[in-house]
Amino acid sequence: MKKLIVRRLIGGLLLAIFGFYILYRGINLSILGVRYNIKSITSTGGDCIILGGVSALVGTVLASTSYMFQKKWLDYTLTIIETIGIVIWMIEISLPGSEYGSLVWIDTLIAAALLIISIPWSKNGYKEMPYNMKKPVKESRVIVSSSKDLDQITKLKQLLDADAITQEEFDSKKKEILDRL
């Protein structure tokens, strides 16, 4: 049964909205930097575009998959993508000449916090809806073709339990019966 994972939905929506805001701010900073020929503002705008675009994408995917059975590979991929975006942004703003450093660090922390809220904290998935980790059931090789074969194996087992035959004799006869199938 599918359940809505509220934490994933709210965290994803907030991350997407925050990402679009950062993206918008980055585009405006880049335009201003180019218009007034200020390279540091243009660079900061580009950095905002990177984090904003990544956060908007990851947040949108998180929110849109909040009602379905979760896939571990998808959550890991989204976490890696957002983390790479955050790390690239942190490296870029740490370089000399970067403007708006403290504002960008706050944005980084907000993006990281929203990602942490949205993703499962367990390797098994969400408490409300764990990852589907069922292994396929292997088919049994033993197929009894008739009740006669089943009766013979049952009688052999009774003889084994009564110590009338040895385990080796039981295994040999059982194999013989099953090989005929």
mmCIF file of C-alpha atoms in Angstrom:
data_model
loop_
_atom_site.group_PDB
_atom_site.id
_atom_site.type_symbol
_atom_site.label_atom_id
_atom_site.label_comp_id
_atom_site.label_asym_id
_atom_site.label_seq_id
_atom_site.Cartn_x
_atom_site.Cartn_y
_atom_site.Cartn_z
ATOM 1 C CA MET A 1 0.000 0.000 0.000
ATOM 2 C CA LYS A 2 1.339 3.386 -0.955
ATOM 3 C CA LYS A 3 1.634 6.074 1.671
ATOM 4 C CA LEU A 4 2.387 9.748 1.410
ATOM 5 C CA ILE A 5 5.693 10.555 3.033
ATOM 6 C CA VAL A 6 4.957 14.018 4.395
ATOM 7 C CA ARG A 7 8.540 14.734 5.427
ATOM 8 C CA ARG A 8 9.759 14.021 1.882
ATOM 9 C CA LEU A 9 6.958 16.076 0.320
ATOM 10 C CA ILE A 10 7.408 19.154 2.513
ATOM 11 C CA GLY A 11 11.212 18.988 2.462
ATOM 12 C CA GLY A 12 11.217 18.481 -1.316
ATOM 13 C CA LEU A 13 8.799 21.358 -1.936
ATOM 14 C CA LEU A 14 10.780 23.698 0.302
ATOM 15 C CA LEU A 15 14.050 22.651 -1.358
ATOM 16 C CA ALA A 16 12.543 23.202 -4.823
ATOM 17 C CA ILE A 17 11.158 26.634 -3.889
ATOM 18 C CA PHE A 18 14.445 27.579 -2.250
ATOM 19 C CA GLY A 19 16.329 26.319 -5.324
ATOM 20 C CA PHE A 20 14.204 28.399 -7.693
ATOM 21 C CA TYR A 21 14.743 31.452 -5.473
ATOM 22 C CA ILE A 22 18.534 30.927 -5.498
ATOM 23 C CA LEU A 23 18.416 30.360 -9.256
ATOM 24 C CA TYR A 24 16.477 33.611 -9.750
ATOM 25 C CA ARG A 25 18.901 35.486 -7.513
ATOM 26 C CA GLY A 26 21.859 33.999 -9.381
ATOM 27 C CA ILE A 27 20.503 35.043 -12.771
ATOM 28 C CA ASN A 28 19.943 38.599 -11.509
ATOM 29 C CA LEU A 29 23.443 38.787 -9.992
ATOM 30 C CA SER A 30 24.984 37.520 -13.218
ATOM 31 C CA ILE A 31 23.076 40.068 -15.271
ATOM 32 C CA LEU A 32 24.133 42.891 -12.941
ATOM 33 C CA GLY A 33 27.735 41.694 -12.953
ATOM 34 C CA VAL A 34 27.855 41.599 -16.737
ATOM 35 C CA ARG A 35 26.037 44.921 -17.126
ATOM 36 C CA TYR A 36 28.397 46.793 -14.771
ATOM 37 C CA ASN A 37 31.455 44.667 -15.592
ATOM 38 C CA ILE A 38 31.982 43.410 -12.029
ATOM 39 C CA LYS A 39 33.473 39.927 -12.319
ATOM 40 C CA SER A 40 33.025 38.981 -8.666
ATOM 41 C CA ILE A 41 29.259 39.561 -8.814
ATOM 42 C CA THR A 42 29.043 37.675 -12.111
ATOM 43 C CA SER A 43 30.956 34.778 -10.533
ATOM 44 C CA THR A 44 28.754 34.739 -7.436
ATOM 45 C CA GLY A 45 25.688 34.766 -9.683
ATOM 46 C CA GLY A 46 27.021 31.757 -11.556
ATOM 47 C CA ASP A 47 27.598 29.959 -8.280
ATOM 48 C CA CYS A 48 24.027 30.726 -7.245
ATOM 49 C CA ILE A 49 22.791 29.356 -10.564
ATOM 50 C CA ILE A 50 24.636 26.082 -9.938
ATOM 51 C CA LEU A 51 23.249 25.526 -6.439
ATOM 52 C CA GLY A 52 19.813 26.895 -7.326
ATOM 53 C CA GLY A 53 19.450 24.666 -10.375
ATOM 54 C CA VAL A 54 20.618 21.558 -8.550
ATOM 55 C CA SER A 55 18.438 22.272 -5.512
ATOM 56 C CA ALA A 56 15.367 22.992 -7.654
ATOM 57 C CA LEU A 57 15.860 19.738 -9.562
ATOM 58 C CA VAL A 58 16.480 17.583 -6.485
ATOM 59 C CA GLY A 59 13.615 19.187 -4.548
ATOM 60 C CA THR A 60 11.203 18.668 -7.425
ATOM 61 C CA VAL A 61 12.130 14.987 -7.732
ATOM 62 C CA LEU A 62 11.861 14.465 -3.969
ATOM 63 C CA ALA A 63 8.423 16.086 -3.819
ATOM 64 C CA SER A 64 7.132 14.264 -6.892
ATOM 65 C CA THR A 65 8.193 10.866 -5.520
ATOM 66 C CA SER A 66 6.798 11.347 -2.015
ATOM 67 C CA TYR A 67 3.797 9.118 -2.627
ATOM 68 C CA MET A 68 5.422 6.096 -4.248
ATOM 69 C CA PHE A 69 7.531 3.181 -3.147
ATOM 70 C CA GLN A 70 11.009 4.556 -2.660
ATOM 71 C CA LYS A 71 14.026 3.345 -4.528
ATOM 72 C CA LYS A 72 17.353 3.327 -2.745
ATOM 73 C CA TRP A 73 19.299 4.172 -5.918
ATOM 74 C CA LEU A 74 17.165 7.261 -6.530
ATOM 75 C CA ASP A 75 17.635 8.598 -2.997
ATOM 76 C CA TYR A 76 21.374 7.964 -3.149
ATOM 77 C CA THR A 77 21.626 9.635 -6.567
ATOM 78 C CA LEU A 78 19.690 12.717 -5.433
ATOM 79 C CA THR A 79 21.802 12.992 -2.288
ATOM 80 C CA ILE A 80 25.020 12.739 -4.286
ATOM 81 C CA ILE A 81 23.861 15.324 -6.855
ATOM 82 C CA GLU A 82 22.834 17.834 -4.172
ATOM 83 C CA THR A 83 26.018 17.223 -2.192
ATOM 84 C CA ILE A 84 28.146 17.804 -5.306
ATOM 85 C CA GLY A 85 26.248 21.052 -5.969
ATOM 86 C CA ILE A 86 26.807 22.203 -2.388
ATOM 87 C CA VAL A 87 30.498 21.269 -2.437
ATOM 88 C CA ILE A 88 31.089 23.038 -5.757
ATOM 89 C CA TRP A 89 29.361 26.115 -4.400
ATOM 90 C CA MET A 90 31.353 26.044 -1.182
ATOM 91 C CA ILE A 91 34.624 25.749 -3.115
ATOM 92 C CA GLU A 92 33.679 28.587 -5.431
ATOM 93 C CA ILE A 93 32.695 30.987 -2.665
ATOM 94 C CA SER A 94 35.837 30.182 -0.703
ATOM 95 C CA LEU A 95 38.021 31.471 -3.524
ATOM 96 C CA PRO A 96 39.538 34.938 -3.136
ATOM 97 C CA GLY A 97 37.439 37.765 -4.561
ATOM 98 C CA SER A 98 34.089 36.106 -3.959
ATOM 99 C CA GLU A 99 31.404 38.563 -2.867
ATOM 100 C CA TYR A 100 28.418 37.875 -0.609
ATOM 101 C CA GLY A 101 30.280 35.107 1.257
ATOM 102 C CA SER A 102 28.174 35.024 4.428
ATOM 103 C CA LEU A 103 24.890 35.109 2.519
ATOM 104 C CA VAL A 104 26.045 32.223 0.356
ATOM 105 C CA TRP A 105 27.119 30.192 3.391
ATOM 106 C CA ILE A 106 23.646 30.640 4.881
ATOM 107 C CA ASP A 107 22.113 29.480 1.595
ATOM 108 C CA THR A 108 24.391 26.440 1.656
ATOM 109 C CA LEU A 109 23.324 25.523 5.177
ATOM 110 C CA ILE A 110 19.636 25.940 4.304
ATOM 111 C CA ALA A 111 19.985 23.731 1.209
ATOM 112 C CA ALA A 112 21.838 21.065 3.211
ATOM 113 C CA ALA A 113 19.244 21.160 6.027
ATOM 114 C CA LEU A 114 16.342 20.799 3.580
ATOM 115 C CA LEU A 115 18.048 17.830 1.936
ATOM 116 C CA ILE A 116 18.631 16.187 5.319
ATOM 117 C CA ILE A 117 14.971 16.678 6.224
ATOM 118 C CA SER A 118 13.799 15.156 2.940
ATOM 119 C CA ILE A 119 15.887 12.013 2.646
ATOM 120 C CA PRO A 120 15.528 8.870 4.746
ATOM 121 C CA TRP A 121 17.872 8.677 7.719
ATOM 122 C CA SER A 122 18.120 4.915 7.560
ATOM 123 C CA LYS A 123 19.691 2.662 4.965
ATOM 124 C CA ASN A 124 16.369 0.793 4.926
ATOM 125 C CA GLY A 125 14.329 3.824 3.841
ATOM 126 C CA TYR A 126 11.599 5.727 5.621
ATOM 127 C CA LYS A 127 9.909 4.372 8.731
ATOM 128 C CA GLU A 128 6.518 4.852 7.059
ATOM 129 C CA MET A 129 7.639 3.186 3.831
ATOM 130 C CA PRO A 130 10.877 1.163 3.835
ATOM 131 C CA TYR A 131 12.728 0.315 0.657
ATOM 132 C CA ASN A 132 11.454 -2.780 -1.083
ATOM 133 C CA MET A 133 14.354 -5.104 -0.409
ATOM 134 C CA LYS A 134 12.624 -8.423 -0.890
ATOM 135 C CA LYS A 135 14.763 -10.953 -2.667
ATOM 136 C CA PRO A 136 13.113 -13.003 -5.382
ATOM 137 C CA VAL A 137 11.817 -16.321 -4.162
ATOM 138 C CA LYS A 138 13.691 -19.199 -5.717
ATOM 139 C CA GLU A 139 11.534 -21.911 -7.119
ATOM 140 C CA SER A 140 11.808 -25.239 -5.441
ATOM 141 C CA ARG A 141 13.414 -27.929 -7.553
ATOM 142 C CA VAL A 142 11.398 -30.645 -5.896
ATOM 143 C CA ILE A 143 8.291 -31.362 -7.905
ATOM 144 C CA VAL A 144 6.257 -34.386 -6.995
ATOM 145 C CA SER A 145 4.537 -35.744 -10.066
ATOM 146 C CA SER A 146 2.095 -38.059 -8.406
ATOM 147 C CA SER A 147 0.719 -38.953 -5.032
ATOM 148 C CA LYS A 148 2.471 -42.315 -5.395
ATOM 149 C CA ASP A 149 5.876 -40.582 -5.301
ATOM 150 C CA LEU A 150 4.822 -38.486 -2.326
ATOM 151 C CA ASP A 151 3.593 -41.621 -0.507
ATOM 152 C CA GLN A 152 6.912 -43.385 -1.129
ATOM 153 C CA ILE A 153 8.938 -40.463 0.241
ATOM 154 C CA THR A 154 6.609 -40.198 3.255
ATOM 155 C CA LYS A 155 7.011 -43.934 3.995
ATOM 156 C CA LEU A 156 10.765 -43.643 3.652
ATOM 157 C CA LYS A 157 10.761 -40.758 6.133
ATOM 158 C CA GLN A 158 8.707 -42.811 8.596
ATOM 159 C CA LEU A 159 11.191 -45.673 8.258
ATOM 160 C CA LEU A 160 14.062 -43.254 8.861
ATOM 161 C CA ASP A 161 12.356 -41.827 11.948
ATOM 162 C CA ALA A 162 11.797 -45.372 13.252
ATOM 163 C CA ASP A 163 15.505 -46.132 12.713
ATOM 164 C CA ALA A 164 14.552 -48.935 10.296
ATOM 165 C CA ILE A 165 16.816 -47.420 7.605
ATOM 166 C CA THR A 166 19.888 -45.209 7.741
ATOM 167 C CA GLN A 167 20.115 -41.582 6.599
ATOM 168 C CA GLU A 168 22.224 -42.688 3.631
ATOM 169 C CA GLU A 169 19.605 -45.208 2.541
ATOM 170 C CA PHE A 170 16.862 -42.594 2.886
ATOM 171 C CA ASP A 171 18.819 -40.016 0.861
ATOM 172 C CA SER A 172 19.641 -42.575 -1.831
ATOM 173 C CA LYS A 173 16.024 -43.749 -2.245
ATOM 174 C CA LYS A 174 14.678 -40.192 -2.147
ATOM 175 C CA LYS A 175 17.159 -39.133 -4.839
ATOM 176 C CA GLU A 176 16.156 -42.143 -6.925
ATOM 177 C CA ILE A 177 12.464 -41.183 -6.686
ATOM 178 C CA LEU A 178 13.098 -37.541 -7.462
ATOM 179 C CA ASP A 179 15.408 -38.319 -10.390
ATOM 180 C CA ARG A 180 12.580 -40.223 -12.089
ATOM 181 C CA LEU A 181 10.532 -37.050 -12.238
#
